[in-house]
Coordinates of C-alpha atoms and ligand atoms in Angstrom, one line a residue:
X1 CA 4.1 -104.9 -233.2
X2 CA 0.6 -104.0 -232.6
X3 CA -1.0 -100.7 -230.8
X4 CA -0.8 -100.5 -226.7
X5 CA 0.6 -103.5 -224.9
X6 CA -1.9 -104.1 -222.3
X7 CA -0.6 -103.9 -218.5
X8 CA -1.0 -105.0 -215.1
X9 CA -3.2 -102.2 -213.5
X10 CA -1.2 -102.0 -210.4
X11 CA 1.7 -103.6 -208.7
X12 CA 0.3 -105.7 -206.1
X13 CA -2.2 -107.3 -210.1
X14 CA 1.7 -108.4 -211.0
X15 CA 2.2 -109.9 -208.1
X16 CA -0.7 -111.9 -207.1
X17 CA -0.9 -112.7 -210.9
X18 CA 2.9 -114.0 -210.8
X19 CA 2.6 -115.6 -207.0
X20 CA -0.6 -117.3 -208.7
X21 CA 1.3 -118.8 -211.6
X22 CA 3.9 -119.9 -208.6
X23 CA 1.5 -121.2 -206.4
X24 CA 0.2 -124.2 -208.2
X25 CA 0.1 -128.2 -207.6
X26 CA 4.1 -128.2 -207.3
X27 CA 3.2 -126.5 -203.9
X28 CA 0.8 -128.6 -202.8
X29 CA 1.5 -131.6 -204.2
X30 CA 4.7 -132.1 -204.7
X31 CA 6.3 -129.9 -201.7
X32 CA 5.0 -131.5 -199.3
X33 CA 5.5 -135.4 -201.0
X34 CA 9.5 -134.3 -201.3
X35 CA 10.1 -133.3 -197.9
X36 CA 8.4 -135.7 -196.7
X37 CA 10.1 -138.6 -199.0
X38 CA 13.5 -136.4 -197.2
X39 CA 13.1 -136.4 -193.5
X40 CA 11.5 -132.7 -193.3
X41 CA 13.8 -130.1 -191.3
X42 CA 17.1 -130.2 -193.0
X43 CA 15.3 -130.5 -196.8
X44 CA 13.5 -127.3 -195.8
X45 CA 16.5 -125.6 -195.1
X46 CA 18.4 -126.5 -198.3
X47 CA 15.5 -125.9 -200.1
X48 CA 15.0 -122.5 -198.8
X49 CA 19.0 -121.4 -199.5
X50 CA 18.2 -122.7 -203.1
X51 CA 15.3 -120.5 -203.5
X52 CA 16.7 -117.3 -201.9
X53 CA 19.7 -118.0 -203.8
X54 CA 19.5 -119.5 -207.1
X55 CA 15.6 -119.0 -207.4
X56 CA 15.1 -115.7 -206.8
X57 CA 18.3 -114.1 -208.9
X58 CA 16.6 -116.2 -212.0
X59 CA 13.5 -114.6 -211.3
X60 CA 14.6 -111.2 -211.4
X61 CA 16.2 -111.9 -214.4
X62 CA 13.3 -113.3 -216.8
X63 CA 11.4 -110.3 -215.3
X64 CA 13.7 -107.7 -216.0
X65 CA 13.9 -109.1 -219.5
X66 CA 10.1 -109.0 -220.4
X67 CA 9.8 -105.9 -218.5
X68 CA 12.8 -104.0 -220.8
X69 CA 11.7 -105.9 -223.8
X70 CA 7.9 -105.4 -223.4
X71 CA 7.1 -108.3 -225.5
X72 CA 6.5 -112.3 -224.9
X73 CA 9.4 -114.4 -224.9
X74 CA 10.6 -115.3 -228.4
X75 CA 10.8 -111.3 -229.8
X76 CA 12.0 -110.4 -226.2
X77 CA 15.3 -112.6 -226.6
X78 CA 15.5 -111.0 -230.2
X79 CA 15.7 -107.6 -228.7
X80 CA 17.4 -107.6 -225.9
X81 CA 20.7 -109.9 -227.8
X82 CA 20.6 -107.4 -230.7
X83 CA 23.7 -106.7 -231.3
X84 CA 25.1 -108.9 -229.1
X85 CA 27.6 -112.3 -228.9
X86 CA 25.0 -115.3 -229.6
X87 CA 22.6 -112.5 -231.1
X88 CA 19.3 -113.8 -232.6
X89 CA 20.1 -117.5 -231.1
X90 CA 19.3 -116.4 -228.0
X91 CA 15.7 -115.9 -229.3
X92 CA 15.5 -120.5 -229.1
X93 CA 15.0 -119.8 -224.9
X94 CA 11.9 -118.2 -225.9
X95 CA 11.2 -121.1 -228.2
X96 CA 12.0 -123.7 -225.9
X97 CA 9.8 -121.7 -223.1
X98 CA 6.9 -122.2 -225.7
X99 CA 7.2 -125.9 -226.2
X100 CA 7.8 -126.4 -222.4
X101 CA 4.8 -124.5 -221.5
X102 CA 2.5 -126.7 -224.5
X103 CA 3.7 -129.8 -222.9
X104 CA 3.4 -128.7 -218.8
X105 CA 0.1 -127.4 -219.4
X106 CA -0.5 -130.7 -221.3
X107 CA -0.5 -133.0 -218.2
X108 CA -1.2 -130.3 -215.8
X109 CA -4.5 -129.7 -216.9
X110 CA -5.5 -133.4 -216.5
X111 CA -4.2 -133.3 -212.8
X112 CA -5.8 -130.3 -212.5
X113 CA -9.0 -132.3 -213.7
X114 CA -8.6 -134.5 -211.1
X115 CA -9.3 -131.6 -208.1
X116 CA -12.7 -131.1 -209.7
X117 CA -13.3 -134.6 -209.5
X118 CA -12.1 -135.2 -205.9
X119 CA -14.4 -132.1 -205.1
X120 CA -17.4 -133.6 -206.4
X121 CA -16.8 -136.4 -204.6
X122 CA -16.3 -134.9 -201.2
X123 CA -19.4 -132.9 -201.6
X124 CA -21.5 -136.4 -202.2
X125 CA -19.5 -138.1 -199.2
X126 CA -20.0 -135.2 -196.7
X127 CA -23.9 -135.2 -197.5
X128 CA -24.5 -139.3 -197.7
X129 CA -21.4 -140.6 -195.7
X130 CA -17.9 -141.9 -197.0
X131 CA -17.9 -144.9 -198.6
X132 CA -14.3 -145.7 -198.4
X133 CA -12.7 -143.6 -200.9
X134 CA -12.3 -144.1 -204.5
X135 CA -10.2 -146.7 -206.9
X136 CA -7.6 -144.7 -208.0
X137 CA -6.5 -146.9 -210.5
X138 CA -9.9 -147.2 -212.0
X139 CA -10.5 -143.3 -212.0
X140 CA -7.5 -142.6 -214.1
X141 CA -8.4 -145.2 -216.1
X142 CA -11.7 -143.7 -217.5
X143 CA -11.0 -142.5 -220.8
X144 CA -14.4 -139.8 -221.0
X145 CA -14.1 -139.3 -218.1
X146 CA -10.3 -138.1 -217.4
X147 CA -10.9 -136.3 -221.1
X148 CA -14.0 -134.6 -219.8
X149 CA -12.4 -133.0 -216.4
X150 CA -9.2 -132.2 -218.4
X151 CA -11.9 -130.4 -221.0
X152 CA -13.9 -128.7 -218.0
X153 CA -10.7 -127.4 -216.7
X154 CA -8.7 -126.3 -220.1
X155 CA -11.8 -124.6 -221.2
X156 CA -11.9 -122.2 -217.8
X157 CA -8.2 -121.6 -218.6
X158 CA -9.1 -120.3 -222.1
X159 CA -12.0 -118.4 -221.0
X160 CA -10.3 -116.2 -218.4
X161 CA -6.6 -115.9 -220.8
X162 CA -9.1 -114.4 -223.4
X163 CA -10.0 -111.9 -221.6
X164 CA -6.5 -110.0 -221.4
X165 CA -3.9 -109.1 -219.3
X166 CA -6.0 -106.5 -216.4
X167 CA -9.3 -107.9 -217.6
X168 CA -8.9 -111.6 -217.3
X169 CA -6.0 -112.8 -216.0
X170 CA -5.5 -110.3 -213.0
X171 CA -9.4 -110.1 -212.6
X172 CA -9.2 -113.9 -212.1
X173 CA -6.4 -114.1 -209.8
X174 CA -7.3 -111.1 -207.7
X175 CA -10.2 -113.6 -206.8
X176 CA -8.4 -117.0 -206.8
X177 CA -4.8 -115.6 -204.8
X178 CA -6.9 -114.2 -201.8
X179 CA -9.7 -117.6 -201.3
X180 CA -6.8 -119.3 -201.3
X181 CA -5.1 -118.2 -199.4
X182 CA -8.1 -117.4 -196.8
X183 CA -8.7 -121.3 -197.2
X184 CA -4.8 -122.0 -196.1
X185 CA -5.2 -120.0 -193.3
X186 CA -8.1 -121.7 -192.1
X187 CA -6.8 -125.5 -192.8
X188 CA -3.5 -124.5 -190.8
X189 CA -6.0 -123.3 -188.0
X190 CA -8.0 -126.9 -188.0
X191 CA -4.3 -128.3 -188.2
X192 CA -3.4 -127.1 -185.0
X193 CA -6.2 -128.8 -183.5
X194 CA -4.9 -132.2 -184.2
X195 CA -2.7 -134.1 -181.9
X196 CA -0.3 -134.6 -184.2
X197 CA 0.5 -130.9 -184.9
X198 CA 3.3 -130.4 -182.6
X199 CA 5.3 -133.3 -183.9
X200 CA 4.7 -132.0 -187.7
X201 CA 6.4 -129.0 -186.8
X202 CA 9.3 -130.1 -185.0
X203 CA 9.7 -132.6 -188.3
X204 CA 9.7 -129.5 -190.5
X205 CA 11.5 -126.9 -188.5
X206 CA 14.0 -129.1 -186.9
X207 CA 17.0 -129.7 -188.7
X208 CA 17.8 -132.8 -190.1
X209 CA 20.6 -134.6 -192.1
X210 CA 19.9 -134.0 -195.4
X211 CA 22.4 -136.0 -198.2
X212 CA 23.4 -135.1 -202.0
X213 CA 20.2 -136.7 -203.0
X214 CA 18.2 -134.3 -201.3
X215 CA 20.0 -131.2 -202.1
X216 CA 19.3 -132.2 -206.1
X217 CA 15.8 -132.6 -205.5
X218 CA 15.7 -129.4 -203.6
X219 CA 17.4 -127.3 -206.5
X220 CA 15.4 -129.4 -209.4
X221 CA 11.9 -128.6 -207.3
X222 CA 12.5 -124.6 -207.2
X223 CA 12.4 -124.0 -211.1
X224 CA 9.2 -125.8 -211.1
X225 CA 7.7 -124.1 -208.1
X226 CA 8.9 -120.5 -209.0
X227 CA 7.3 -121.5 -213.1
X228 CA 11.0 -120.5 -214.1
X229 CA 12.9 -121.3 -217.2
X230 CA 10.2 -121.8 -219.6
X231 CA 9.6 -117.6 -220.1
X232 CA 6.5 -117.5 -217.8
X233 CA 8.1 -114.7 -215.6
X234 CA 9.1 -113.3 -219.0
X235 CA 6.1 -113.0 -220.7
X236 CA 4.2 -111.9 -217.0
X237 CA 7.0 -108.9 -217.0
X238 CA 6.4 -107.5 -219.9
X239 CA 3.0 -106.4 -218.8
X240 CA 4.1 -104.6 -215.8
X241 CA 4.5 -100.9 -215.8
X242 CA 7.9 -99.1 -215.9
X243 CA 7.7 -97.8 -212.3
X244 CA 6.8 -101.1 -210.4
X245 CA 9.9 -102.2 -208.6
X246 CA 11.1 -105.7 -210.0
X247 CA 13.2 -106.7 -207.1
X248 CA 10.8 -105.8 -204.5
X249 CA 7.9 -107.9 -206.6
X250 CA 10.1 -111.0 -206.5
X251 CA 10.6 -110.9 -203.2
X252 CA 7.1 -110.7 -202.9
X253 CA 6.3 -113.2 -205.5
X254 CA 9.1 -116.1 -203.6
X255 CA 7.7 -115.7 -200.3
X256 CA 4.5 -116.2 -201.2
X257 CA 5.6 -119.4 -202.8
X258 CA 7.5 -120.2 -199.6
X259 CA 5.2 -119.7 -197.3
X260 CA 2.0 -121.4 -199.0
X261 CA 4.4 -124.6 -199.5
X262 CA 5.3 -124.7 -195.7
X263 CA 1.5 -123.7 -194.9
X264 CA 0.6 -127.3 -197.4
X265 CA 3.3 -129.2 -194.8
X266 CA 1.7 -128.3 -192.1
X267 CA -1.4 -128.9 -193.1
X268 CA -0.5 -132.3 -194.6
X269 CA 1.9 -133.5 -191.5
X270 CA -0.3 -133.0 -189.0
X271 CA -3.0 -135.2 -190.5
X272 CA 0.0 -137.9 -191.1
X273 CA 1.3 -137.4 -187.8
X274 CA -2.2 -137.8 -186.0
X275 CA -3.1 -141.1 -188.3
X276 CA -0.3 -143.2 -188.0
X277 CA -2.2 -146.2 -189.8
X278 CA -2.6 -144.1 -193.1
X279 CA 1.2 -142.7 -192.7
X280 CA 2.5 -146.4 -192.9
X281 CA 0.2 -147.1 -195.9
X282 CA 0.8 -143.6 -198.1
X283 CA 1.3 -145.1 -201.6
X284 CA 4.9 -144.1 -203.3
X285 CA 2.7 -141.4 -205.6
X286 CA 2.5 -137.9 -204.4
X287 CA -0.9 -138.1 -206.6
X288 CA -1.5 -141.0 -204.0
X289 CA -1.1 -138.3 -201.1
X290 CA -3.5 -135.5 -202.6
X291 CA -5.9 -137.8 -204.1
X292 CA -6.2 -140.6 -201.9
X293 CA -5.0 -140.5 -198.8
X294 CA -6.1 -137.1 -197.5
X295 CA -10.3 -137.4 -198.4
X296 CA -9.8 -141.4 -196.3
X297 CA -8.0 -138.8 -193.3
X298 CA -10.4 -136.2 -194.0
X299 CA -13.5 -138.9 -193.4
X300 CA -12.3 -141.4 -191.1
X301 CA -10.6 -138.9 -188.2
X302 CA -11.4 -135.5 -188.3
X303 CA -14.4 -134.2 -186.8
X304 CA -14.6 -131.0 -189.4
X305 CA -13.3 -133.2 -192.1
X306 CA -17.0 -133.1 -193.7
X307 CA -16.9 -129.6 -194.4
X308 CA -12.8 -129.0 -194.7
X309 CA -12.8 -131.9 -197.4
X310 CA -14.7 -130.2 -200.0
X311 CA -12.8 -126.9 -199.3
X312 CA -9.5 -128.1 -199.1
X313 CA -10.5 -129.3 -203.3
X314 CA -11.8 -125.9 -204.1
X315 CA -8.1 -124.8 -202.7
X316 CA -6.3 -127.4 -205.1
X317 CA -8.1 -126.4 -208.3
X318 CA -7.8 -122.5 -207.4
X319 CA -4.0 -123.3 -207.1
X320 CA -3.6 -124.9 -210.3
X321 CA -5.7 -122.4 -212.2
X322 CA -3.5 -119.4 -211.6
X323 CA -0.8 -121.5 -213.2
X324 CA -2.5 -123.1 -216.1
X325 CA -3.9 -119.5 -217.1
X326 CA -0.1 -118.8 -216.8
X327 CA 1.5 -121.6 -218.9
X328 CA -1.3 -120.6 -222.0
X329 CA -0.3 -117.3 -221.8
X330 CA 3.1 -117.9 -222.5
X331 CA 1.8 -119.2 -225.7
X332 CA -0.7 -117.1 -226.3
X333 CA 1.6 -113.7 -226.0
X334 CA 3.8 -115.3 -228.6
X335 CA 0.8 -115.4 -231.4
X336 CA -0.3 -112.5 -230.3
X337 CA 3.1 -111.0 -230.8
X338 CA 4.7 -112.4 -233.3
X339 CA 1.4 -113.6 -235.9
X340 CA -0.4 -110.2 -234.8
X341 CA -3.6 -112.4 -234.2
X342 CA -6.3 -111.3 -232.3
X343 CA -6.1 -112.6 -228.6
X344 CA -9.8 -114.5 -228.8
X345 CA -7.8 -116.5 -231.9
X346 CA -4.9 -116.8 -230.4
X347 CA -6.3 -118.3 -227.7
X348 CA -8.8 -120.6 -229.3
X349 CA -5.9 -121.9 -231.3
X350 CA -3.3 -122.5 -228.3
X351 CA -5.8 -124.2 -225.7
X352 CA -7.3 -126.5 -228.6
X353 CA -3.7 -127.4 -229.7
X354 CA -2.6 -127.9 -226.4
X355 CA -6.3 -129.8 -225.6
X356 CA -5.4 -132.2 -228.2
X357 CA -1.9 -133.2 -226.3
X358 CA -3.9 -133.0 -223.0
X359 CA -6.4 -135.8 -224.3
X360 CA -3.6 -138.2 -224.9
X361 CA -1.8 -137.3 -221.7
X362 CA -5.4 -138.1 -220.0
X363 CA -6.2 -141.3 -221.5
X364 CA -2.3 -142.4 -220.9
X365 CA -3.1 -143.5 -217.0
X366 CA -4.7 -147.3 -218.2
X367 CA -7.2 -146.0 -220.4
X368 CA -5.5 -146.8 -223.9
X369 CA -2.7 -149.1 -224.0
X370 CA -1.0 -147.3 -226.6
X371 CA -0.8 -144.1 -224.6
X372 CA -0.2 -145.7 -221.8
X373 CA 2.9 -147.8 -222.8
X374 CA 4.5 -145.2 -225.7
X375 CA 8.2 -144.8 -225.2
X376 CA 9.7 -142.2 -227.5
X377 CA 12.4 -145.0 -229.1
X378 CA 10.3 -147.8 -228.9
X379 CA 10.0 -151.3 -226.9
X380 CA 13.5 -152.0 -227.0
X381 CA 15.0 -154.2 -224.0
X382 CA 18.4 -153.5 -225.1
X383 CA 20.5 -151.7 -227.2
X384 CA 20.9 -148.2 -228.8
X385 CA 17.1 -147.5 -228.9
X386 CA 16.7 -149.0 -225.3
X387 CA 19.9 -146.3 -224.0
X388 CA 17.7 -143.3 -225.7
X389 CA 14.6 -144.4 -223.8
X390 CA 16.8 -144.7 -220.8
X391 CA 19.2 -141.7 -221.6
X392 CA 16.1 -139.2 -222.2
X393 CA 13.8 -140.7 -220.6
X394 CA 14.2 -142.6 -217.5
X395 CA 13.0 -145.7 -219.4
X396 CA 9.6 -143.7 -218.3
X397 CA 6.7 -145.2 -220.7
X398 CA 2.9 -143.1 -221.1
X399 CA 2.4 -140.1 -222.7
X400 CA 1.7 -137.9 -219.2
X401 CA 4.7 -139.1 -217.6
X402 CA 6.7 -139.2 -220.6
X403 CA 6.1 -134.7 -220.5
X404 CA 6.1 -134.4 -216.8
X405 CA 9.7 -136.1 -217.3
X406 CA 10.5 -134.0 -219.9
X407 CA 9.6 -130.5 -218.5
X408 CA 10.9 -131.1 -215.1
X409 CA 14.3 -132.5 -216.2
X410 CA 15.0 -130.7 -219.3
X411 CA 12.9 -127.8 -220.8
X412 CA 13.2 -125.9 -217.1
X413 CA 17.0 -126.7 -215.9
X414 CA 18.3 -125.9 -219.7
X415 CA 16.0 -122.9 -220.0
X416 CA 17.3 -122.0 -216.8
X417 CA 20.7 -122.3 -217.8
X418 CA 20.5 -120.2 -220.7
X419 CA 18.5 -117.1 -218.9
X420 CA 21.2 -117.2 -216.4
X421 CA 24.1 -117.1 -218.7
X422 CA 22.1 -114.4 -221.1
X423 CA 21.8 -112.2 -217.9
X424 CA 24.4 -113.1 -216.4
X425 CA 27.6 -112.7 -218.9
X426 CA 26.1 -111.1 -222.0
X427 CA 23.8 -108.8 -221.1
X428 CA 25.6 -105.7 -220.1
X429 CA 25.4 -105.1 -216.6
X430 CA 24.3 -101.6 -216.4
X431 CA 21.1 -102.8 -218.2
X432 CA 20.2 -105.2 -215.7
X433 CA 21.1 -103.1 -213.1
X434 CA 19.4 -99.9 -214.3
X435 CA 16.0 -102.2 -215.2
X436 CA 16.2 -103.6 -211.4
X437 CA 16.9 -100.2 -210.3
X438 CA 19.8 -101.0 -208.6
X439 CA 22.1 -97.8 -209.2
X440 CA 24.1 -96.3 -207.0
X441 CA 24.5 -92.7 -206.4
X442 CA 26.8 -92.4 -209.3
X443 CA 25.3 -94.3 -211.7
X444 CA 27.1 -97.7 -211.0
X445 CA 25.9 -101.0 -210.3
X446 CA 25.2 -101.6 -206.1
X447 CA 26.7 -103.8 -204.2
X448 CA 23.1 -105.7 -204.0
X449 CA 23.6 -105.7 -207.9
X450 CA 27.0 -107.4 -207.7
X451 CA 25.2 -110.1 -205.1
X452 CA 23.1 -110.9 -207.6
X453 CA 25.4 -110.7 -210.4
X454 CA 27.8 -113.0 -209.3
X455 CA 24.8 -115.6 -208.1
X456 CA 23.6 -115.7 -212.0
X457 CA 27.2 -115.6 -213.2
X458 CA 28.7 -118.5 -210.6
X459 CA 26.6 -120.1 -208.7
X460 CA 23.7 -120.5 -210.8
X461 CA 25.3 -121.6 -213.5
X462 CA 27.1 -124.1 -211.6
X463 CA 23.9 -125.2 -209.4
X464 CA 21.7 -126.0 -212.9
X465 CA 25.0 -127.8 -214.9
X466 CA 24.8 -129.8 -211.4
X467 CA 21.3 -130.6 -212.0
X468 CA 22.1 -131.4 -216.0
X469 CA 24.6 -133.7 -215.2
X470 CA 22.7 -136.0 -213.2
X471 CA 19.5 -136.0 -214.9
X472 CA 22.1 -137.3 -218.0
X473 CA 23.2 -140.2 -215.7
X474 CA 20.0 -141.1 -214.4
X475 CA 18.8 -138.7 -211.6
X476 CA 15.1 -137.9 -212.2
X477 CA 13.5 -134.4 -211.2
X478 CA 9.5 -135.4 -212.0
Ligands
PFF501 N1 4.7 -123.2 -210.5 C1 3.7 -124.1 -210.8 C2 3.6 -125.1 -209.6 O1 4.3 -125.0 -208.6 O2 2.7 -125.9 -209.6 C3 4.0 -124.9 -212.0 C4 4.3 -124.0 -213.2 C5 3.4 -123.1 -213.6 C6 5.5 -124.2 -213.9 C7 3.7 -122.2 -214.7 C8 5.8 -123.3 -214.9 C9 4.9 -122.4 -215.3 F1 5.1 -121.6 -216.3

């Protein structure tokens, strides 16, 4: 493998780097959409056990992998099951992680697009006055121009993953984590000015009854929001440095991811909760929420709304940078690994790929009918091929949500599953323990160790086979 692996420069570069990766549209977008969709309070709660509990185990686990391994996630997996039951098989999670990163940043970018756009936009409506919003429909209809901002945005991505590990990425996210957060911070402090900001809290720190459907979604929406099971943590932790602590870093890394989802909530509730009109007619898209409804509540009823509107956009595409420079890397690292290609070609090569699946996820919103309407087995009303569109697929049809189904139902809960079993059973203990640095005086595993041991061994496991056997009878996670 080729000369010095580059690294992280310091702890706190890993973690806004990783929390960045995190922190991306499932936070803002899709958070917020899900507890709403789940009557608030008692979602929270379950979501929060899922994360402390299932979430943050898994992290720990694709970290301490890349870290030991120092490499991306295909030779990683080779490595570390050397020698052990399952051996060089294990090496297909790194694999899978690959594909699932091609096909999330696929769509991503083009949502991702979409925050340029709405910026734009606000930035023309808080200089000559709103004119009512825009047609959705007809926006994510145009071809060039969903192509263009999908462009605009992959080609930032590329530019800032070819410039390495402490020189790009971490250089770009030691900017992007801390505006963003500074813009949170300031939105939450406008949202307690509206009247409606009392009742958004009791609806989100009140408990409520929350039933089994909930509880799925809850489980299903923390591998998304924590980027784990497709060998982004794994790839991110093989650039840290042998002395950072990986346990304390994932705590870190979670709570950051915690706390800028809640922060979204607020944000978002208190605007529904002060405009009841536009809470009756929020669309059933979460896109519908981000994109539409919030500029018309941002125009119509908030006296800063002119200058928060912009803002708020410059927040949303931050957010979704630090996790599309994420997902590329993950493919990236691999050819730089394994092909021994130079990272500016490596690069070049992933995001134009990757640009080319992009494209068809961006003109697959009413631009071209045959994006648009593609199911995998055809146009089958009935029969075998029509129980493999429905089986796989939802029955979903269009390219975008055709990968956003795919990623979100299978790449990350099977990934998921495998990391937790590989750590879990066959991975010999005193490894994971002595890379988490959870030894005991003598040498043995601690009793925090066995906490987390038995979370990736039992309930884990059980949590994600939940999630698998649902998704295979219908449930859908995107
Ligand atoms: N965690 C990101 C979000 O919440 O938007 C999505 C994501 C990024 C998933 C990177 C996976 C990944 F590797």
């Amino acid at each position: 493998m080729s000369k010095q692996r580059d690294q992280w420069s310091s702890s706190l570069g890993f973690i806004l780097a990783a929390a960045g990766s995190a922190v991306g549209l499932g936070n803002l977008w899709k958070f917020p959409y899900i507890t709403w969709e789940n009557h608030g309070g008692g979602f929270v709660l379950v979501y929060l056990v899922c994360i402390a509990v299932i979430g943050m185990p898994i992290m720990m686990a694709e970290i301490l992998i890349g870290r030991r391994a120092q490499a991306s996630p295909v030779p990683a997996l080779e490595k570390m099951s050397k020698g052990l039951p399952g051996g060089k098989w294990w090496s297909v999670v790194g694999w899978m992680g690959v594909i699932a990163g091609l096909v999330i940043l696929s769509f991503y970018a083009v949502v991702a697009g979409w925050s340029i756009s709405s910026f734009i936009n606000c930035i023309n409506w808080s200089l000559n006055g709103f004119d009512g919003g825009q047609d959705f429909g007809g926006f994510v209809g145009n071809g060039p121009l969903q192509v263009g901002l999908a462009f605009v945005f992959s080609t930032v991505t590329a530019f800032i993953v070819m410039g390495g590990i402490s020189g790009g990425i971490e250089k770009a996210t030691k900017v992007l984590m801390p505006v963003l957060l500074g813009i949170l911070v300031l939105l939450v402090l406008n949202s307690f000015t509206l009247d409606g900001a009392s009742q958004a809290l009791a609806f989100l720190f009140t408990p409520s009854a929350i039933n089994s459907h909930g509880l799925l979604e809850a489980l299903g929406h923390s591998f998304f929001t924590l980027s784990l099971g497709m060998g982004a943590m794994i790839t991110y932790g093989s650039y840290m440095g042998r002395h950072d602590s990986i346990v304390k870093s994932s705590i870190a890394i979670v709570l950051l991811d915690t706390l800028i989802a809640i922060m979204a909530c607020i944000i978002m509730f208190s605007i529904l909760f002060t405009f009841p009109q536009v809470r009756d007619s929020m669309g059933k898209s979460t896109a519908g929420m981000l994109f539409v409804t919030l500029p018309q509540m941002f125009y119509t009823g908030m006296p800063a709304g002119k200058i928060f509107a912009p803002i708020f956009y410059v927040l949303v595409g931050f957010a979704a940078l630090s996790s599309t420079i994420s997902l590329l890397e993950v493919v990236v690292s691999l050819l730089v690994d394994k092909l021994e290609w130079t990272r500016i070609k490596s690069t070049s090569v992933a995001a134009s790929t990757i640009f080319v699946f992009s494209t068809f996820c961006a003109l697959s919103n009413g631009a071209v009918d045959f994006f648009s309407g593609l199911k995998p087995f055809g146009q089958a009303t009935e029969g075998f091929l029509f129980k493999l569109n429905e089986t796989f697929f939802a029955n979903k049809a269009g390219f975008m949500n055709l990968f956003d189904h795919m990623a979100s139902n299978w790449f990350l809960p099977v990934g998921g599953m495998l990391i937790t079993l590989f750590v879990g059973w066959i991975l010999p203990s005193r490894i994971s323990a002595e890379e988490l640095d959870l030894l005991d005086e003598n040498g043995n595993p601690n009793k925090f160790f066995q906490v987390l041991l038995f979370s990736l061994r039992f309930l884990a496991p059980l949590a994600i086979g939940y999630i698998i056997m649902m998704v295979i009878l219908g449930r859908d996670f995107s």
